[in-house]
C-alpha positions as a Python dict, from the first residue, in 0.01 Angstrom:
ca = {
    (1, 'M'): (0, 0, 0),
    (2, 'I'): (-272, 53, 261),
    (3, 'G'): (-290, 425, 191),
    (4, 'T'): (-300, 375, -185),
    (5, 'A'): (-567, 106, -156),
    (6, 'S'): (-772, 339, 67),
    (7, 'L'): (-782, 588, -217),
    (8, 'I'): (-921, 330, -456),
    (9, 'N'): (-1176, 196, -209),
    (10, 'P'): (-1178, 255, 169),
    (11, 'S'): (-1295, -101, 230),
    (12, 'L'): (-994, -232, 34),
    (13, 'G'): (-761, -26, 253),
    (14, 'L'): (-931, -162, 564),
    (15, 'L'): (-908, -518, 430),
    (16, 'L'): (-534, -479, 366),
    (17, 'A'): (-481, -326, 710),
    (18, 'L'): (-673, -610, 877),
    (19, 'G'): (-478, -862, 671),
    (20, 'Q'): (-151, -712, 791),
    (21, 'V'): (-232, -759, 1160),
    (22, 'P'): (-219, -1141, 1170),
    (23, 'A'): (95, -1133, 956),
    (24, 'D'): (270, -906, 1205),
    (25, 'I'): (173, -1088, 1526),
    (26, 'P'): (436, -1368, 1495),
    (27, 'E'): (701, -1111, 1404),
    (28, 'G'): (606, -909, 1711),
    (29, 'F'): (634, -1211, 1939),
    (30, 'A'): (974, -1299, 1791),
    (31, 'A'): (1098, -942, 1833),
    (32, 'I'): (978, -925, 2193),
    (33, 'A'): (1137, -1262, 2273),
    (34, 'T'): (1466, -1146, 2124),
    (35, 'L'): (1456, -825, 2327),
    (36, 'K'): (1371, -1022, 2642),
    (37, 'R'): (1660, -1260, 2579),
    (38, 'A'): (1888, -956, 2540),
    (39, 'K'): (1770, -843, 2887),
    (40, 'V'): (1607, -523, 2761),
    (41, 'K'): (1390, -365, 3031),
    (42, 'R'): (1017, -434, 3017),
    (43, 'S'): (930, -65, 2979),
    (44, 'Q'): (1165, -33, 2682),
    (45, 'R'): (1017, -347, 2523),
    (46, 'I'): (668, -201, 2555),
    (47, 'L'): (779, 129, 2399),
    (48, 'L'): (951, -52, 2114),
    (49, 'S'): (641, -268, 2059),
    (50, 'L'): (423, 41, 2037),
    (51, 'A'): (671, 193, 1793),
    (52, 'F'): (615, -97, 1550),
    (53, 'G'): (291, 69, 1440),
    (54, 'I'): (456, 401, 1351),
    (55, 'P'): (595, 295, 1009),
    (56, 'I'): (259, 144, 913),
    (57, 'L'): (63, 456, 1007),
    (58, 'L'): (324, 682, 851),
    (59, 'G'): (335, 484, 526),
    (60, 'A'): (-43, 466, 500),
    (61, 'S'): (-76, 839, 567),
    (62, 'I'): (194, 934, 316),
    (63, 'G'): (46, 702, 54),
    (64, 'Y'): (-298, 849, 106),
    (65, 'F'): (-204, 1216, 112),
    (66, 'V'): (58, 1206, -165),
    (67, 'L'): (-163, 1016, -406),
    (68, 'R'): (-493, 1176, -307),
    (69, 'D'): (-500, 1414, -606),
    (70, 'A'): (-298, 1194, -843),
    (71, 'P'): (-453, 1051, -1161),
    (72, 'E'): (-604, 706, -1124),
    (73, 'I'): (-337, 548, -1347),
    (74, 'I'): (-65, 667, -1106),
    (75, 'T'): (-254, 540, -802),
    (76, 'L'): (-315, 200, -959),
    (77, 'S'): (47, 182, -1078),
    (78, 'V'): (179, 249, -727),
    (79, 'L'): (-55, -14, -586),
    (80, 'A'): (53, -268, -850),
    (81, 'L'): (422, -190, -795),
    (82, 'T'): (390, -228, -419),
    (83, 'G'): (196, -553, -457),
    (84, 'G'): (456, -684, -700),
    (85, 'I'): (743, -601, -469),
    (86, 'L'): (572, -769, -174),
    (87, 'T'): (488, -1074, -383),
    (88, 'S'): (847, -1113, -503),
    (89, 'V'): (980, -1085, -147),
    (90, 'V'): (736, -1351, -26),
    (91, 'I'): (816, -1585, -316),
    (92, 'E'): (1192, -1546, -262),
    (93, 'E'): (1148, -1629, 105),
    (94, 'M'): (925, -1929, 34),
    (95, 'I'): (1155, -2073, -230),
    (96, 'S'): (1467, -2045, -14),
    (97, 'E'): (1290, -2207, 283),
    (98, 'A'): (1140, -2476, 64),
    (99, 'H'): (1487, -2594, -42),
    (100, 'E'): (1614, -2627, 314),
    (101, 'R'): (1458, -2974, 340),
    (102, 'E'): (1347, -3251, 111),
    (103, 'T'): (1035, -3178, -90),
    (104, 'S'): (764, -3409, -209),
    (105, 'R'): (588, -3410, -544),
    (106, 'T'): (274, -3267, -383),
    (107, 'D'): (441, -2953, -241),
    (108, 'P'): (418, -2751, -567),
    (109, 'I'): (57, -2860, -607),
    (110, 'F'): (-33, -2737, -257),
    (111, 'L'): (151, -2409, -323),
    (112, 'T'): (-42, -2358, -646),
    (113, 'V'): (-375, -2452, -488),
    (114, 'G'): (-309, -2219, -194),
    (115, 'A'): (-220, -1925, -420),
    (116, 'S'): (-524, -1995, -639),
    (117, 'L'): (-752, -2016, -338),
    (118, 'F'): (-614, -1685, -209),
    (119, 'A'): (-677, -1521, -548),
    (120, 'L'): (-1029, -1666, -564),
    (121, 'I'): (-1115, -1540, -215),
    (122, 'S'): (-966, -1199, -296),
    (123, 'V'): (-1173, -1166, -612),
    (124, 'Y'): (-1488, -1295, -443),
    (125, 'L'): (-1458, -1064, -139),
    (126, 'G'): (-1341, -772, -349),
    (127, 'S'): (-1659, -772, -560),
}
């Protein structure tokens, strides 16, 4: 998605890459804690942590170079497909976690307001 977005607009690719960093930090801490609990050596944990960036760089590079000469409709379709897949994964995760405890009547409102605010900020900053 980052590579495809970079083709459309380099600043969009940078924005997506910067948005991915805060999302990956908690996952990184959880992975490191799990490895530490499993008594994996510190040097191996550091190497594995550095390796987390390889799929991102590889995916961005492949997306950029494969779609570099593709028609705009293909590039936009790939970006839309990737965004749709990521959105469905996030929604599935949110819905399953939301039903693990009691919900209030305001929870759907806050979810809708949050998603709307995200869309508004995206459109505003994307202009």
